[in-house]
mmCIF file of C-alpha atoms in Angstrom:
data_model
loop_
_atom_site.group_PDB
_atom_site.id
_atom_site.type_symbol
_atom_site.label_atom_id
_atom_site.label_comp_id
_atom_site.label_asym_id
_atom_site.label_seq_id
_atom_site.Cartn_x
_atom_site.Cartn_y
_atom_site.Cartn_z
ATOM 1 C CA UNK V 157 -0.318 0.140 -0.287
ATOM 2 C CA UNK V 158 1.487 3.345 -1.841
ATOM 3 C CA UNK V 159 1.126 6.212 1.079
ATOM 4 C CA UNK V 160 1.612 9.915 0.868
ATOM 5 C CA UNK V 161 5.965 11.621 1.848
ATOM 6 C CA UNK V 162 5.901 13.665 3.636
ATOM 7 C CA UNK V 163 5.778 17.502 2.357
ATOM 8 C CA UNK V 164 8.510 20.328 3.242
ATOM 9 C CA UNK V 165 6.060 22.162 4.709
ATOM 10 C CA UNK V 166 5.481 20.118 7.020
ATOM 11 C CA UNK V 167 9.409 19.117 7.826
ATOM 12 C CA UNK V 168 8.517 22.711 9.199
ATOM 13 C CA UNK V 169 5.582 22.623 10.850
ATOM 14 C CA UNK V 170 6.575 19.789 13.028
ATOM 15 C CA UNK V 171 10.787 21.952 13.676
ATOM 16 C CA UNK V 172 8.134 25.600 14.390
ATOM 17 C CA UNK V 173 5.497 23.700 16.429
ATOM 18 C CA UNK V 174 7.149 21.083 18.351
ATOM 19 C CA UNK V 175 8.105 22.896 21.680
ATOM 20 C CA UNK V 176 11.816 22.505 22.717
ATOM 21 C CA UNK V 177 13.834 20.523 26.051
ATOM 22 C CA UNK V 178 16.138 19.985 27.961
ATOM 23 C CA UNK V 179 17.085 16.414 28.291
ATOM 24 C CA UNK V 180 17.823 15.441 31.592
ATOM 25 C CA UNK V 181 21.344 12.731 32.429
ATOM 26 C CA UNK V 182 20.687 9.005 31.492
ATOM 27 C CA UNK V 183 19.401 6.719 33.981
ATOM 28 C CA UNK V 184 21.338 3.371 34.548
ATOM 29 C CA UNK V 185 17.971 1.840 32.957
ATOM 30 C CA UNK V 186 18.556 4.016 29.750
ATOM 31 C CA UNK V 187 15.381 6.625 30.617
ATOM 32 C CA UNK V 188 16.483 10.362 29.521
ATOM 33 C CA UNK V 189 13.717 12.517 31.000
ATOM 34 C CA UNK V 190 12.879 14.111 28.612
ATOM 35 C CA UNK V 191 10.222 16.626 30.374
ATOM 36 C CA UNK V 192 7.601 17.045 32.799
ATOM 37 C CA UNK V 193 4.329 19.053 32.341
ATOM 38 C CA UNK V 194 0.902 18.827 35.291
ATOM 39 C CA UNK V 195 2.920 16.175 36.756
ATOM 40 C CA UNK V 196 3.596 14.248 34.487
ATOM 41 C CA UNK V 197 7.057 12.951 33.593
ATOM 42 C CA UNK V 198 8.270 11.791 30.187
ATOM 43 C CA UNK V 199 11.109 9.628 29.264
ATOM 44 C CA UNK V 200 13.124 8.801 26.211
ATOM 45 C CA UNK V 201 15.302 5.664 24.946
ATOM 46 C CA UNK V 202 16.553 4.051 22.549
ATOM 47 C CA UNK V 203 15.013 0.897 21.376
ATOM 48 C CA UNK V 204 17.812 -2.032 20.203
ATOM 49 C CA UNK V 205 15.787 -3.106 16.901
ATOM 50 C CA UNK V 206 14.135 0.225 15.948
ATOM 51 C CA UNK V 207 15.088 4.369 15.499
ATOM 52 C CA UNK V 208 11.650 4.792 16.933
ATOM 53 C CA UNK V 209 12.251 5.358 20.676
ATOM 54 C CA UNK V 210 10.593 4.131 23.477
ATOM 55 C CA UNK V 211 8.355 6.747 25.343
ATOM 56 C CA UNK V 212 7.562 6.344 29.412
ATOM 57 C CA UNK V 213 4.789 8.335 31.834
ATOM 58 C CA UNK V 214 4.631 8.857 35.187
ATOM 59 C CA UNK V 215 2.615 10.678 36.746
ATOM 60 C CA UNK V 216 -0.236 9.845 40.285
ATOM 61 C CA UNK V 217 -3.491 9.799 40.166
ATOM 62 C CA UNK V 218 -6.773 9.383 42.778
ATOM 63 C CA UNK V 219 -8.284 6.852 41.502
ATOM 64 C CA UNK V 220 -9.586 3.255 42.953
ATOM 65 C CA UNK V 221 -8.313 -0.221 40.685
ATOM 66 C CA UNK V 222 -11.651 -0.893 40.029
ATOM 67 C CA UNK V 223 -12.148 2.628 37.661
ATOM 68 C CA UNK V 224 -9.717 2.517 36.261
ATOM 69 C CA UNK V 225 -9.879 -1.029 34.452
ATOM 70 C CA UNK V 226 -13.363 0.096 33.986
ATOM 71 C CA UNK V 227 -12.024 2.706 31.381
ATOM 72 C CA UNK V 228 -8.968 0.818 29.964
ATOM 73 C CA UNK V 229 -12.010 -1.928 29.284
ATOM 74 C CA UNK V 230 -14.913 -0.744 27.542
ATOM 75 C CA UNK V 231 -13.142 -0.297 24.500
ATOM 76 C CA UNK V 232 -16.541 2.074 22.888
ATOM 77 C CA UNK V 233 -15.253 4.906 25.774
ATOM 78 C CA UNK V 234 -11.842 5.166 24.215
ATOM 79 C CA UNK V 235 -12.775 8.048 21.686
ATOM 80 C CA UNK V 236 -13.169 10.198 24.698
ATOM 81 C CA UNK V 237 -9.712 10.492 25.652
ATOM 82 C CA UNK V 238 -7.359 8.233 23.293
ATOM 83 C CA UNK V 239 -5.591 11.192 20.893
ATOM 84 C CA UNK V 240 -6.808 10.854 17.929
ATOM 85 C CA UNK V 241 -9.302 7.880 17.686
ATOM 86 C CA UNK V 242 -11.396 7.782 15.059
ATOM 87 C CA UNK V 243 -13.118 5.021 15.946
ATOM 88 C CA UNK V 244 -12.618 1.769 18.721
ATOM 89 C CA UNK V 245 -14.703 -1.120 18.763
ATOM 90 C CA UNK V 246 -13.914 -4.385 20.415
ATOM 91 C CA UNK V 247 -14.249 -7.103 17.920
ATOM 92 C CA UNK V 248 -13.467 -10.751 19.956
ATOM 93 C CA UNK V 249 -13.954 -10.669 23.686
ATOM 94 C CA UNK V 250 -11.246 -13.424 24.905
ATOM 95 C CA UNK V 251 -12.639 -13.286 28.575
ATOM 96 C CA UNK V 252 -12.906 -10.354 31.578
ATOM 97 C CA UNK V 253 -9.652 -10.298 31.518
ATOM 98 C CA UNK V 254 -8.255 -9.709 27.952
ATOM 99 C CA UNK V 255 -9.919 -8.929 24.061
ATOM 100 C CA UNK V 256 -9.044 -7.819 20.827
ATOM 101 C CA UNK V 257 -10.197 -4.566 19.337
ATOM 102 C CA UNK V 258 -10.335 -2.033 16.152
ATOM 103 C CA UNK V 259 -9.044 1.367 16.468
ATOM 104 C CA UNK V 260 -8.333 4.203 14.121
ATOM 105 C CA UNK V 261 -6.351 6.924 14.555
ATOM 106 C CA UNK V 262 -6.135 9.697 12.254
ATOM 107 C CA UNK V 263 -2.991 11.580 10.912
ATOM 108 C CA UNK V 264 -2.796 15.020 9.765
ATOM 109 C CA UNK V 265 -3.074 15.744 5.823
ATOM 110 C CA UNK V 266 -1.783 14.706 3.549
ATOM 111 C CA UNK V 267 -0.696 11.691 5.740
ATOM 112 C CA UNK V 268 -2.998 8.872 5.487
ATOM 113 C CA UNK V 269 -4.895 7.523 8.561
ATOM 114 C CA UNK V 270 -3.765 4.537 10.200
ATOM 115 C CA UNK V 271 -5.345 1.723 12.727
ATOM 116 C CA UNK V 272 -4.261 -0.947 15.139
ATOM 117 C CA UNK V 273 -5.541 -4.648 15.879
ATOM 118 C CA UNK V 274 -4.614 -4.701 19.406
ATOM 119 C CA UNK V 275 -5.090 -7.295 21.666
ATOM 120 C CA UNK V 276 -4.637 -7.057 25.852
ATOM 121 C CA UNK V 277 -4.752 -8.782 28.869
ATOM 122 C CA UNK V 278 -5.025 -7.338 32.347
ATOM 123 C CA UNK V 279 -4.027 -8.903 35.997
ATOM 124 C CA UNK V 280 -3.536 -7.935 39.163
ATOM 125 C CA UNK V 281 -0.576 -8.216 41.834
ATOM 126 C CA UNK V 282 -1.713 -10.311 43.989
ATOM 127 C CA UNK V 283 0.829 -8.992 46.805
ATOM 128 C CA UNK V 284 0.563 -5.417 46.034
ATOM 129 C CA UNK V 285 -2.111 -5.177 44.569
ATOM 130 C CA UNK V 286 -0.795 -3.027 41.633
ATOM 131 C CA UNK V 287 -3.120 -3.678 38.639
ATOM 132 C CA UNK V 288 -1.217 -4.967 35.285
ATOM 133 C CA UNK V 289 -2.645 -3.781 31.886
ATOM 134 C CA UNK V 290 -0.564 -5.123 28.766
ATOM 135 C CA UNK V 291 -1.085 -4.407 25.129
ATOM 136 C CA UNK V 292 0.380 -6.197 21.998
ATOM 137 C CA UNK V 293 0.136 -5.809 17.574
ATOM 138 C CA UNK V 294 -2.160 -8.477 16.398
ATOM 139 C CA UNK V 295 -2.371 -6.989 12.944
ATOM 140 C CA UNK V 296 -2.895 -9.891 11.198
ATOM 141 C CA UNK V 297 -6.258 -10.715 13.028
ATOM 142 C CA UNK V 298 -8.462 -8.506 10.338
ATOM 143 C CA UNK V 299 -7.734 -7.667 6.647
ATOM 144 C CA UNK V 300 -6.113 -4.073 5.945
ATOM 145 C CA UNK V 301 -8.263 -1.100 4.732
ATOM 146 C CA UNK V 302 -7.797 0.905 1.737
ATOM 147 C CA UNK V 303 -6.652 4.039 2.313
ATOM 148 C CA UNK V 304 -5.436 3.424 5.823
ATOM 149 C CA UNK V 305 -2.304 2.299 6.981
ATOM 150 C CA UNK V 306 -1.879 -0.157 9.245
ATOM 151 C CA UNK V 307 0.521 0.303 12.534
ATOM 152 C CA UNK V 308 2.124 -3.216 12.690
ATOM 153 C CA UNK V 309 4.431 -2.777 16.168
ATOM 154 C CA UNK V 310 2.717 -1.738 19.119
ATOM 155 C CA UNK V 311 3.302 -2.365 22.719
ATOM 156 C CA UNK V 312 1.502 -0.354 25.196
ATOM 157 C CA UNK V 313 2.945 -1.311 28.972
ATOM 158 C CA UNK V 314 -0.468 0.539 31.745
ATOM 159 C CA UNK V 315 0.526 0.232 35.672
ATOM 160 C CA UNK V 316 -1.306 1.044 38.534
ATOM 161 C CA UNK V 317 0.143 0.449 41.577
ATOM 162 C CA UNK V 318 -0.796 2.349 45.189
ATOM 163 C CA UNK V 319 1.557 4.274 47.211
ATOM 164 C CA UNK V 320 -1.184 5.150 49.829
ATOM 165 C CA UNK V 321 -3.027 7.297 50.669
ATOM 166 C CA UNK V 322 -6.011 7.469 48.024
ATOM 167 C CA UNK V 323 -3.194 7.341 45.114
ATOM 168 C CA UNK V 324 -2.110 5.440 42.413
ATOM 169 C CA UNK V 325 1.820 5.725 40.932
ATOM 170 C CA UNK V 326 1.087 5.602 36.465
ATOM 171 C CA UNK V 327 3.677 4.359 34.776
ATOM 172 C CA UNK V 328 2.421 4.601 30.895
ATOM 173 C CA UNK V 329 4.545 1.968 28.000
ATOM 174 C CA UNK V 330 4.523 3.132 24.845
ATOM 175 C CA UNK V 331 6.913 1.558 21.713
ATOM 176 C CA UNK V 332 4.728 1.771 17.913
ATOM 177 C CA UNK V 333 6.304 2.777 14.514
ATOM 178 C CA UNK V 334 3.182 4.515 12.781
ATOM 179 C CA UNK V 335 4.582 3.487 9.481
ATOM 180 C CA UNK V 336 4.468 4.423 6.023
ATOM 181 C CA UNK V 337 7.536 6.950 4.710
ATOM 182 C CA UNK V 338 7.587 9.276 8.397
ATOM 183 C CA UNK V 339 11.944 9.971 8.734
ATOM 184 C CA UNK V 340 12.554 8.051 12.739
ATOM 185 C CA UNK V 341 13.854 11.935 13.897
ATOM 186 C CA UNK V 342 10.260 13.461 13.657
ATOM 187 C CA UNK V 343 8.902 10.527 14.736
ATOM 188 C CA UNK V 344 10.946 10.930 17.835
ATOM 189 C CA UNK V 345 11.216 14.988 18.130
ATOM 190 C CA UNK V 346 7.332 14.648 18.283
ATOM 191 C CA UNK V 347 6.328 11.285 19.517
ATOM 192 C CA UNK V 348 5.314 12.467 23.296
ATOM 193 C CA UNK V 349 2.785 14.759 22.126
ATOM 194 C CA UNK V 350 0.122 12.559 21.232
ATOM 195 C CA UNK V 351 0.247 10.329 24.593
ATOM 196 C CA UNK V 352 1.084 13.115 27.048
ATOM 197 C CA UNK V 353 -2.641 14.598 25.971
ATOM 198 C CA UNK V 354 -3.967 11.216 26.079
ATOM 199 C CA UNK V 355 -2.174 10.881 29.291
ATOM 200 C CA UNK V 356 -4.959 14.147 30.933
ATOM 201 C CA UNK V 357 -8.377 13.253 28.712
ATOM 202 C CA UNK V 358 -7.330 10.063 31.073
ATOM 203 C CA UNK V 359 -7.264 12.378 34.618
ATOM 204 C CA UNK V 360 -9.987 13.705 33.475
ATOM 205 C CA UNK V 361 -11.678 10.685 32.136
ATOM 206 C CA UNK V 362 -12.055 8.723 34.865
ATOM 207 C CA UNK V 363 -13.975 10.918 37.033
ATOM 208 C CA UNK V 364 -16.957 9.571 35.249
ATOM 209 C CA UNK V 365 -19.556 8.285 37.071
ATOM 210 C CA UNK V 366 -19.794 5.748 34.901
ATOM 211 C CA UNK V 367 -16.185 4.825 35.263
ATOM 212 C CA UNK V 368 -15.858 5.461 39.355
ATOM 213 C CA UNK V 369 -19.445 3.307 39.996
ATOM 214 C CA UNK V 370 -18.460 0.772 37.612
ATOM 215 C CA UNK V 371 -17.777 -3.024 39.715
ATOM 216 C CA UNK V 372 -15.646 -5.166 38.434
ATOM 217 C CA UNK V 373 -15.163 -8.876 40.254
ATOM 218 C CA UNK V 374 -11.751 -9.692 38.834
ATOM 219 C CA UNK V 375 -10.430 -6.758 40.128
ATOM 220 C CA UNK V 376 -9.637 -6.056 44.497
ATOM 221 C CA UNK V 377 -9.322 -2.730 45.663
ATOM 222 C CA UNK V 378 -7.013 -1.229 47.642
ATOM 223 C CA UNK V 379 -7.296 0.046 51.262
#
């Protein structure tokens, strides 16, 4: 499938409208602090088999583990808080804690929209009660669509760890490739913009009554 190549104008837009950052020194595990905004820390690190860097977000929030599980399993609601999501729907519910779903992402002209077919599973640490979500691409589960670029690499992890006083520590990890003809350096420059907006919207979404009042048998709440 052919995709439109990025024009010089788009290159200029990225250079002049992507914020400038001051990077911190590398940590022992390779994570480099890119910036901090609204209580959310954004990190990058090199990936051995790719020129596109992996992302990590750290923040704290006040929420129940049940509300977290409710929002992450509500595929139809993703469009309300996942940045650039056009449509999301469940393809198959494997179990209460595992599902396969489809999502299409809006990309700015002249780029084609992207879509993903993903498999998510959820579990809880029996000792710390930390709630985990792990998602990987299963792009062969559904035929590709004309005019849309299928993203075949997407690895996402959410970890919500209780830290006391009704608070959770959130660690979010993302390693993906949008495909097409976008240069890796440009992806790395602006890679955190969408996920950062997603994180802000996620914090807002968990305050909705349908998630705050959710009941899920597979989630054990922390004290």
